[in-house]
């Protein structure tokens, strides 16, 4: 059996990161150097903005914040850089809440905006969801939450200008790859690119982003709160702008299809499918790398490379039983990679949406300027991450057969 290689042997930290983290040792623990205290962060957000109303459209955000901070302190084992990253995210999320609440108070019509028939991309991590998101963003009749909008879902003048808002977001996006250079080979982050919905949900303090960044079993996910904040943020971004179809994305939507359709009743869900023996280890390596950004204590033995398979089997059971809560359309990763234009044209035809020539041209041009692996290849093997491809394929044989998913080498 192939040895599961610890992250400390896979990914050498840049010297500046190693030195920053060592500063925590000088004060007998990173928590003493960079504390995470909910009350302090709340008060500093108030002081920074001069605002006091955090909004209540998503319920008891303060209790969720307290739960998050408590869970991080109990089991997160964040190093100095991890604490800085996490504290900045929490502080930024609090500021975003204050600014969004102010926007809704000053313009009550914001809360009346209707998010009509969004296209929602789901599917296992590493099954083509990100590139599909970017390619649908090129539709002249669609829009995605771009990173600078998702992190700061408020009017740009809160930061002086849209350019300043993008600059601030760009620093945050690029920092992940600065801390861990290998991350750039896994997922490209940039202020001008679409960002998945777990980022937009951060200020609810109930969304999956917080469960992703650290091992915090004591953190209570609250998907209804996350979706309530998500809708409020989209309403603010949409208000006063030309109406275009929102294209949204996160693999986490597979975990909450009923709630998704409760929030957006006329949504059209697109589910991507790929050989699960490829998505399982790739998704595991992505999650492990995200956590390694912030902690020296990432335990690969505790991370389940097979868990997502149960979700796919549950999806299949609903498909075969006719119990899906709304329309779902399927895209094979192999089709998307072989001929993206044809795959998206078929998808649009199934959804009853016009596929215009300008969109096809934009896809070809975009892909020509974005070669696969331009930041380096995301190299991994299933075995080195403790995943047995044969076991995965056996577990998910009904799913693979139903969708006709090609087996990859």
Short mmCIF file of C-alpha atoms in Angstrom, two decimals:
data_model
loop_
_atom_site.label_atom_id
_atom_site.label_comp_id
_atom_site.label_asym_id
_atom_site.label_seq_id
_atom_site.Cartn_x
_atom_site.Cartn_y
_atom_site.Cartn_z
CA UNK A 1 0.00 0.00 0.00
CA UNK A 2 1.30 3.45 -0.94
CA UNK A 3 2.28 5.58 2.04
CA UNK A 4 0.12 8.66 2.64
CA UNK A 5 2.73 11.41 2.55
CA UNK A 6 2.30 14.13 5.23
CA UNK A 7 1.78 17.65 3.94
CA UNK A 8 4.96 18.79 5.66
CA UNK A 9 6.86 16.57 3.23
CA UNK A 10 4.82 17.58 0.17
CA UNK A 11 4.72 21.33 0.46
CA UNK A 12 7.69 23.31 1.74
CA UNK A 13 6.61 26.62 3.19
CA UNK A 14 8.15 29.82 1.79
CA UNK A 15 10.78 31.21 4.17
CA UNK A 16 8.72 34.27 5.03
CA UNK A 17 5.75 32.08 6.02
CA UNK A 18 7.94 29.79 8.10
CA UNK A 19 9.43 32.78 9.93
CA UNK A 20 6.04 34.37 10.55
CA UNK A 21 4.71 31.15 12.02
CA UNK A 22 7.80 30.77 14.20
CA UNK A 23 6.94 34.10 15.83
CA UNK A 24 4.03 32.34 17.48
CA UNK A 25 6.43 30.02 19.23
CA UNK A 26 8.24 33.02 20.71
CA UNK A 27 5.13 33.95 22.70
CA UNK A 28 4.22 30.35 23.57
CA UNK A 29 1.43 30.02 21.05
CA UNK A 30 0.03 31.74 17.96
CA UNK A 31 -3.22 32.54 19.77
CA UNK A 32 -1.33 34.89 22.09
CA UNK A 33 0.08 36.81 19.14
CA UNK A 34 -3.06 36.95 16.96
CA UNK A 35 -6.14 36.46 19.14
CA UNK A 36 -9.54 35.63 17.69
CA UNK A 37 -12.07 37.35 19.90
CA UNK A 38 -15.58 37.87 18.56
CA UNK A 39 -16.38 40.94 20.65
CA UNK A 40 -13.15 42.70 19.69
CA UNK A 41 -13.68 42.02 15.99
CA UNK A 42 -17.28 43.23 16.13
CA UNK A 43 -16.27 46.45 17.86
CA UNK A 44 -13.46 47.10 15.40
CA UNK A 45 -15.82 46.63 12.46
CA UNK A 46 -18.14 49.18 14.02
CA UNK A 47 -15.25 51.59 14.60
CA UNK A 48 -13.94 51.18 11.05
CA UNK A 49 -17.29 51.92 9.42
CA UNK A 50 -19.00 54.17 11.94
CA UNK A 51 -22.01 51.86 11.59
CA UNK A 52 -23.83 49.75 14.17
CA UNK A 53 -26.54 47.76 12.35
CA UNK A 54 -25.34 44.33 11.16
CA UNK A 55 -28.74 43.34 9.75
CA UNK A 56 -31.03 40.52 10.81
CA UNK A 57 -32.28 39.10 7.51
CA UNK A 58 -30.40 35.84 8.12
CA UNK A 59 -31.19 35.33 11.79
CA UNK A 60 -28.79 35.27 14.74
CA UNK A 61 -25.47 36.00 13.04
CA UNK A 62 -23.82 36.85 16.37
CA UNK A 63 -24.45 33.38 17.82
CA UNK A 64 -23.03 31.82 14.67
CA UNK A 65 -19.94 34.04 14.90
CA UNK A 66 -19.40 33.05 18.53
CA UNK A 67 -19.77 29.38 17.58
CA UNK A 68 -17.27 29.76 14.72
CA UNK A 69 -14.64 31.49 16.84
CA UNK A 70 -15.09 28.97 19.64
CA UNK A 71 -14.66 26.06 17.23
CA UNK A 72 -11.56 27.61 15.67
CA UNK A 73 -9.97 28.06 19.08
CA UNK A 74 -10.93 24.58 20.25
CA UNK A 75 -9.69 22.43 17.35
CA UNK A 76 -8.58 24.68 14.47
CA UNK A 77 -4.88 24.69 15.48
CA UNK A 78 -4.22 27.75 13.34
CA UNK A 79 -0.67 29.00 13.01
CA UNK A 80 0.25 32.70 12.95
CA UNK A 81 -0.37 33.16 9.22
CA UNK A 82 -3.56 31.12 9.51
CA UNK A 83 -4.81 33.36 12.29
CA UNK A 84 -4.01 36.50 10.30
CA UNK A 85 -5.85 35.15 7.25
CA UNK A 86 -8.83 34.04 9.30
CA UNK A 87 -9.05 37.18 11.39
CA UNK A 88 -8.95 39.31 8.24
CA UNK A 89 -11.74 37.23 6.67
CA UNK A 90 -13.95 37.52 9.75
CA UNK A 91 -13.25 41.25 10.06
CA UNK A 92 -13.96 41.78 6.36
CA UNK A 93 -17.18 39.76 6.64
CA UNK A 94 -18.35 41.92 9.55
CA UNK A 95 -17.63 45.09 7.59
CA UNK A 96 -19.53 43.64 4.63
CA UNK A 97 -22.55 42.99 6.86
CA UNK A 98 -22.53 46.55 8.15
CA UNK A 99 -22.24 48.05 4.67
CA UNK A 100 -24.92 45.75 3.26
CA UNK A 101 -27.31 46.60 6.09
CA UNK A 102 -26.69 50.29 5.43
CA UNK A 103 -27.39 49.80 1.72
CA UNK A 104 -30.69 48.06 2.44
CA UNK A 105 -31.70 50.78 4.89
CA UNK A 106 -30.91 53.61 2.48
CA UNK A 107 -32.53 51.87 -0.50
CA UNK A 108 -35.43 49.67 0.67
CA UNK A 109 -36.03 48.60 -2.94
CA UNK A 110 -32.88 46.48 -2.70
CA UNK A 111 -34.74 43.92 -0.58
CA UNK A 112 -37.47 43.71 -3.25
CA UNK A 113 -35.12 42.67 -6.05
CA UNK A 114 -36.08 39.31 -7.53
CA UNK A 115 -33.30 36.93 -8.52
CA UNK A 116 -34.91 35.39 -11.59
CA UNK A 117 -34.10 31.94 -12.98
CA UNK A 118 -30.44 31.73 -11.97
CA UNK A 119 -28.24 29.05 -13.50
CA UNK A 120 -26.67 27.15 -10.62
CA UNK A 121 -23.65 24.91 -11.20
CA UNK A 122 -23.18 22.01 -8.83
CA UNK A 123 -21.26 18.77 -9.08
CA UNK A 124 -18.35 17.18 -7.23
CA UNK A 125 -15.27 19.28 -6.61
CA UNK A 126 -12.75 18.97 -9.46
CA UNK A 127 -15.40 17.88 -11.99
CA UNK A 128 -15.22 20.98 -14.18
CA UNK A 129 -17.45 23.29 -12.16
CA UNK A 130 -14.97 26.18 -12.12
CA UNK A 131 -14.19 26.25 -15.84
CA UNK A 132 -17.88 25.85 -16.67
CA UNK A 133 -18.62 28.78 -14.37
CA UNK A 134 -16.10 30.93 -16.22
CA UNK A 135 -17.36 29.89 -19.66
CA UNK A 136 -21.00 30.64 -18.81
CA UNK A 137 -19.87 34.01 -17.44
CA UNK A 138 -18.90 34.88 -21.04
CA UNK A 139 -22.56 34.79 -22.10
CA UNK A 140 -23.44 38.44 -22.86
CA UNK A 141 -26.83 37.85 -21.22
CA UNK A 142 -25.40 36.47 -17.98
CA UNK A 143 -23.30 37.60 -15.04
CA UNK A 144 -21.44 35.92 -12.18
CA UNK A 145 -20.45 37.25 -8.77
CA UNK A 146 -16.87 38.27 -9.47
CA UNK A 147 -14.37 37.87 -6.66
CA UNK A 148 -14.26 41.54 -5.73
CA UNK A 149 -18.08 41.61 -5.66
CA UNK A 150 -18.41 38.38 -3.69
CA UNK A 151 -15.96 39.52 -1.02
CA UNK A 152 -17.44 43.02 -0.84
CA UNK A 153 -21.11 42.80 -1.97
CA UNK A 154 -21.70 46.52 -1.60
CA UNK A 155 -21.53 49.63 -3.74
CA UNK A 156 -17.94 50.29 -4.90
CA UNK A 157 -18.03 53.84 -3.50
CA UNK A 158 -17.69 52.31 -0.03
CA UNK A 159 -14.05 51.77 -1.01
CA UNK A 160 -13.62 54.96 -3.03
CA UNK A 161 -14.02 53.40 -6.47
CA UNK A 162 -14.55 50.11 -8.26
CA UNK A 163 -10.85 50.08 -9.15
CA UNK A 164 -9.89 50.38 -5.48
CA UNK A 165 -12.35 47.63 -4.59
CA UNK A 166 -10.73 45.35 -7.18
CA UNK A 167 -7.23 46.21 -5.97
CA UNK A 168 -8.08 45.31 -2.38
CA UNK A 169 -9.71 42.06 -3.44
CA UNK A 170 -6.79 41.18 -5.71
CA UNK A 171 -4.39 41.34 -2.76
CA UNK A 172 -6.54 38.94 -0.77
CA UNK A 173 -6.98 36.56 -3.70
CA UNK A 174 -3.28 36.44 -4.57
CA UNK A 175 -2.17 35.97 -0.97
CA UNK A 176 -3.31 32.35 -0.87
CA UNK A 177 -0.81 31.43 -3.58
CA UNK A 178 1.86 33.57 -1.92
CA UNK A 179 1.46 31.61 1.30
CA UNK A 180 1.33 28.26 -0.50
CA UNK A 181 2.60 28.47 -4.11
CA UNK A 182 1.20 25.02 -4.98
CA UNK A 183 -2.31 26.41 -4.56
CA UNK A 184 -1.99 28.27 -7.87
CA UNK A 185 -1.77 24.92 -9.68
CA UNK A 186 -5.03 23.78 -8.09
CA UNK A 187 -7.30 26.77 -8.47
CA UNK A 188 -6.81 30.21 -9.99
CA UNK A 189 -7.95 33.09 -7.81
CA UNK A 190 -8.18 36.63 -9.16
CA UNK A 191 -10.34 39.64 -8.34
CA UNK A 192 -11.80 39.83 -11.86
CA UNK A 193 -12.80 36.14 -12.09
CA UNK A 194 -16.05 34.52 -10.93
CA UNK A 195 -15.91 33.26 -7.36
CA UNK A 196 -18.00 30.46 -5.97
CA UNK A 197 -20.90 31.08 -3.66
CA UNK A 198 -19.32 29.93 -0.41
CA UNK A 199 -17.32 33.16 -0.52
CA UNK A 200 -20.46 35.25 -0.95
CA UNK A 201 -21.97 33.47 2.07
CA UNK A 202 -19.06 34.15 4.45
CA UNK A 203 -20.72 37.03 6.36
CA UNK A 204 -23.57 34.75 7.44
CA UNK A 205 -21.02 32.85 9.56
CA UNK A 206 -23.01 29.73 8.75
CA UNK A 207 -21.61 28.76 5.35
CA UNK A 208 -19.25 26.05 4.19
CA UNK A 209 -16.21 28.31 3.73
CA UNK A 210 -15.56 28.22 7.46
CA UNK A 211 -15.80 24.42 7.64
CA UNK A 212 -13.41 24.17 4.69
CA UNK A 213 -10.53 26.24 6.06
CA UNK A 214 -9.96 24.29 9.28
CA UNK A 215 -10.80 21.07 11.08
CA UNK A 216 -13.59 22.40 13.30
CA UNK A 217 -16.19 19.69 14.02
CA UNK A 218 -17.69 21.97 16.67
CA UNK A 219 -18.74 24.49 14.03
CA UNK A 220 -22.47 24.30 13.25
CA UNK A 221 -23.20 24.79 9.56
CA UNK A 222 -26.36 26.82 8.97
CA UNK A 223 -27.24 26.55 5.30
CA UNK A 224 -30.57 28.45 5.59
CA UNK A 225 -28.72 31.43 7.07
CA UNK A 226 -26.02 31.17 4.40
CA UNK A 227 -28.62 31.19 1.63
CA UNK A 228 -30.54 34.08 3.21
CA UNK A 229 -27.37 36.17 3.19
CA UNK A 230 -26.57 34.97 -0.33
CA UNK A 231 -29.90 36.24 -1.64
CA UNK A 232 -29.50 39.58 0.15
CA UNK A 233 -26.04 40.02 -1.35
CA UNK A 234 -27.23 39.21 -4.88
CA UNK A 235 -30.11 41.65 -4.45
CA UNK A 236 -27.66 44.41 -3.55
CA UNK A 237 -25.35 43.61 -6.45
CA UNK A 238 -28.25 43.47 -8.88
CA UNK A 239 -30.02 46.64 -7.77
CA UNK A 240 -29.64 49.43 -10.31
CA UNK A 241 -27.72 47.23 -12.76
CA UNK A 242 -28.95 45.86 -16.10
CA UNK A 243 -30.85 42.63 -15.50
CA UNK A 244 -28.90 39.58 -16.60
CA UNK A 245 -29.13 35.94 -15.60
CA UNK A 246 -27.02 35.09 -12.57
CA UNK A 247 -24.67 32.13 -12.96
CA UNK A 248 -23.84 30.73 -9.53
CA UNK A 249 -21.59 27.89 -8.47
CA UNK A 250 -20.41 25.71 -5.62
CA UNK A 251 -20.24 21.93 -5.23
CA UNK A 252 -21.88 22.47 -1.84
CA UNK A 253 -25.23 23.01 -3.58
CA UNK A 254 -25.43 19.23 -3.98
CA UNK A 255 -25.86 19.11 -0.20
CA UNK A 256 -28.85 21.45 -0.19
CA UNK A 257 -30.86 21.13 -3.39
CA UNK A 258 -34.19 21.52 -1.60
CA UNK A 259 -33.06 24.71 0.14
CA UNK A 260 -31.61 26.02 -3.12
CA UNK A 261 -34.98 25.72 -4.87
CA UNK A 262 -36.76 27.19 -1.84
CA UNK A 263 -34.50 30.23 -2.14
CA UNK A 264 -34.60 30.45 -5.95
CA UNK A 265 -37.73 28.54 -7.08
CA UNK A 266 -37.09 28.97 -10.81
CA UNK A 267 -33.40 28.04 -10.69
CA UNK A 268 -31.88 25.78 -13.33
CA UNK A 269 -29.27 23.48 -11.80
CA UNK A 270 -26.37 22.13 -13.84
CA UNK A 271 -24.63 19.06 -12.43
CA UNK A 272 -21.18 18.17 -13.73
CA UNK A 273 -20.01 14.55 -13.76
CA UNK A 274 -16.51 13.08 -13.88
CA UNK A 275 -14.84 9.77 -13.08
CA UNK A 276 -15.09 9.76 -9.26
CA UNK A 277 -11.73 8.01 -8.99
CA UNK A 278 -10.33 11.33 -10.26
CA UNK A 279 -12.54 13.77 -8.36
CA UNK A 280 -12.12 12.05 -4.97
CA UNK A 281 -8.32 12.40 -4.63
CA UNK A 282 -8.25 15.76 -6.40
CA UNK A 283 -10.90 17.15 -4.09
CA UNK A 284 -9.08 15.73 -1.08
CA UNK A 285 -5.79 17.32 -2.14
CA UNK A 286 -7.54 20.66 -2.63
CA UNK A 287 -9.15 20.58 0.82
CA UNK A 288 -5.89 19.51 2.46
CA UNK A 289 -3.96 22.31 0.75
CA UNK A 290 -6.54 24.91 1.80
CA UNK A 291 -6.16 23.81 5.42
CA UNK A 292 -2.36 23.62 5.17
CA UNK A 293 -2.40 27.34 4.35
CA UNK A 294 -3.47 27.97 7.94
CA UNK A 295 -2.39 25.05 10.09
CA UNK A 296 0.63 22.82 10.66
CA UNK A 297 -1.62 20.07 12.02
CA UNK A 298 -3.58 18.84 8.99
CA UNK A 299 -4.31 15.16 9.60
CA UNK A 300 -4.83 13.39 6.28
CA UNK A 301 -5.89 10.22 8.08
CA UNK A 302 -8.98 12.06 9.34
CA UNK A 303 -9.96 13.34 5.90
CA UNK A 304 -12.38 11.08 4.04
CA UNK A 305 -11.68 10.64 0.35
CA UNK A 306 -14.83 8.56 -0.10
CA UNK A 307 -17.50 10.69 1.58
CA UNK A 308 -18.58 12.59 -1.54
CA UNK A 309 -19.60 9.29 -3.12
CA UNK A 310 -22.54 8.97 -0.75
CA UNK A 311 -23.79 12.34 -1.91
CA UNK A 312 -23.64 11.25 -5.55
CA UNK A 313 -25.52 8.04 -4.80
CA UNK A 314 -28.17 10.08 -2.97
CA UNK A 315 -28.45 12.35 -6.02
CA UNK A 316 -28.84 9.32 -8.29
CA UNK A 317 -31.59 7.91 -6.07
CA UNK A 318 -33.53 11.17 -6.35
CA UNK A 319 -33.04 11.28 -10.11
CA UNK A 320 -34.24 7.72 -10.56
CA UNK A 321 -37.06 8.20 -8.07
CA UNK A 322 -38.27 11.41 -9.68
CA UNK A 323 -37.94 13.37 -6.44
CA UNK A 324 -35.63 16.19 -7.48
CA UNK A 325 -37.00 19.53 -6.25
CA UNK A 326 -36.45 21.25 -9.60
CA UNK A 327 -34.88 20.98 -13.05
CA UNK A 328 -31.34 19.58 -13.17
CA UNK A 329 -29.22 19.30 -16.31
CA UNK A 330 -26.14 17.15 -16.73
CA UNK A 331 -22.74 17.93 -18.27
CA UNK A 332 -20.01 15.33 -18.58
CA UNK A 333 -16.52 16.56 -17.80
CA UNK A 334 -15.23 14.59 -20.79
CA UNK A 335 -17.66 16.38 -23.14
CA UNK A 336 -16.76 19.77 -21.69
CA UNK A 337 -13.04 19.13 -22.15
CA UNK A 338 -13.39 17.68 -25.66
CA UNK A 339 -15.55 20.44 -27.16
CA UNK A 340 -16.61 23.16 -24.71
CA UNK A 341 -18.65 25.10 -27.26
CA UNK A 342 -20.66 22.06 -28.31
CA UNK A 343 -21.19 20.96 -24.70
CA UNK A 344 -22.49 24.37 -23.66
CA UNK A 345 -24.65 24.68 -26.77
CA UNK A 346 -26.31 21.34 -25.89
CA UNK A 347 -26.78 22.53 -22.31
CA UNK A 348 -28.41 25.76 -23.43
CA UNK A 349 -30.69 23.87 -25.80
CA UNK A 350 -31.80 21.60 -22.96
CA UNK A 351 -32.45 24.60 -20.70
CA UNK A 352 -34.32 26.48 -23.43
CA UNK A 353 -31.81 29.32 -23.51
CA UNK A 354 -30.49 30.94 -26.70
CA UNK A 355 -26.83 30.21 -27.41
CA UNK A 356 -25.63 33.22 -29.35
CA UNK A 357 -22.62 33.27 -31.72
CA UNK A 358 -20.95 35.96 -29.59
CA UNK A 359 -20.89 33.52 -26.68
CA UNK A 360 -19.29 30.77 -28.78
CA UNK A 361 -16.63 33.18 -30.05
CA UNK A 362 -15.94 34.42 -26.52
CA UNK A 363 -15.46 30.84 -25.27
CA UNK A 364 -12.92 30.05 -27.99
CA UNK A 365 -11.01 33.27 -27.39
CA UNK A 366 -11.02 32.84 -23.62
CA UNK A 367 -9.71 29.28 -23.74
CA UNK A 368 -7.02 30.24 -26.24
CA UNK A 369 -5.72 32.82 -23.75
CA UNK A 370 -5.99 30.43 -20.80
CA UNK A 371 -4.11 27.24 -21.59
CA UNK A 372 -4.60 24.32 -19.23
CA UNK A 373 -1.95 24.31 -16.52
CA UNK A 374 -0.71 27.84 -17.16
CA UNK A 375 0.22 28.05 -13.46
CA UNK A 376 1.69 24.55 -13.48
CA UNK A 377 0.06 21.13 -13.30
CA UNK A 378 -1.94 19.92 -10.30
CA UNK A 379 -0.07 16.64 -9.94
CA UNK A 380 -1.37 13.94 -7.64
CA UNK A 381 -2.16 10.24 -7.56
CA UNK A 382 -5.10 8.66 -5.82
CA UNK A 383 -2.90 6.26 -3.87
CA UNK A 384 -0.64 8.93 -2.37
CA UNK A 385 -3.73 10.57 -0.92
CA UNK A 386 -4.96 7.28 0.54
CA UNK A 387 -7.71 6.74 -2.06
CA UNK A 388 -8.17 3.37 -3.81
CA UNK A 389 -9.54 4.06 -7.34
CA UNK A 390 -11.00 0.57 -7.65
CA UNK A 391 -12.89 0.96 -4.38
CA UNK A 392 -14.27 4.35 -5.45
CA UNK A 393 -15.45 3.02 -8.81
CA UNK A 394 -17.00 -0.06 -7.21
CA UNK A 395 -18.83 2.07 -4.65
CA UNK A 396 -20.17 4.36 -7.36
CA UNK A 397 -20.73 1.86 -10.16
CA UNK A 398 -24.48 2.64 -10.41
CA UNK A 399 -23.72 6.36 -10.68
CA UNK A 400 -21.01 5.85 -13.32
CA UNK A 401 -23.26 3.56 -15.35
CA UNK A 402 -26.33 5.79 -15.16
CA UNK A 403 -24.54 8.85 -16.52
CA UNK A 404 -22.21 7.00 -18.87
CA UNK A 405 -19.14 8.54 -17.26
CA UNK A 406 -15.91 7.59 -19.04
CA UNK A 407 -13.23 5.98 -16.89
CA UNK A 408 -10.02 8.03 -16.97
CA UNK A 409 -6.48 6.69 -16.90
#
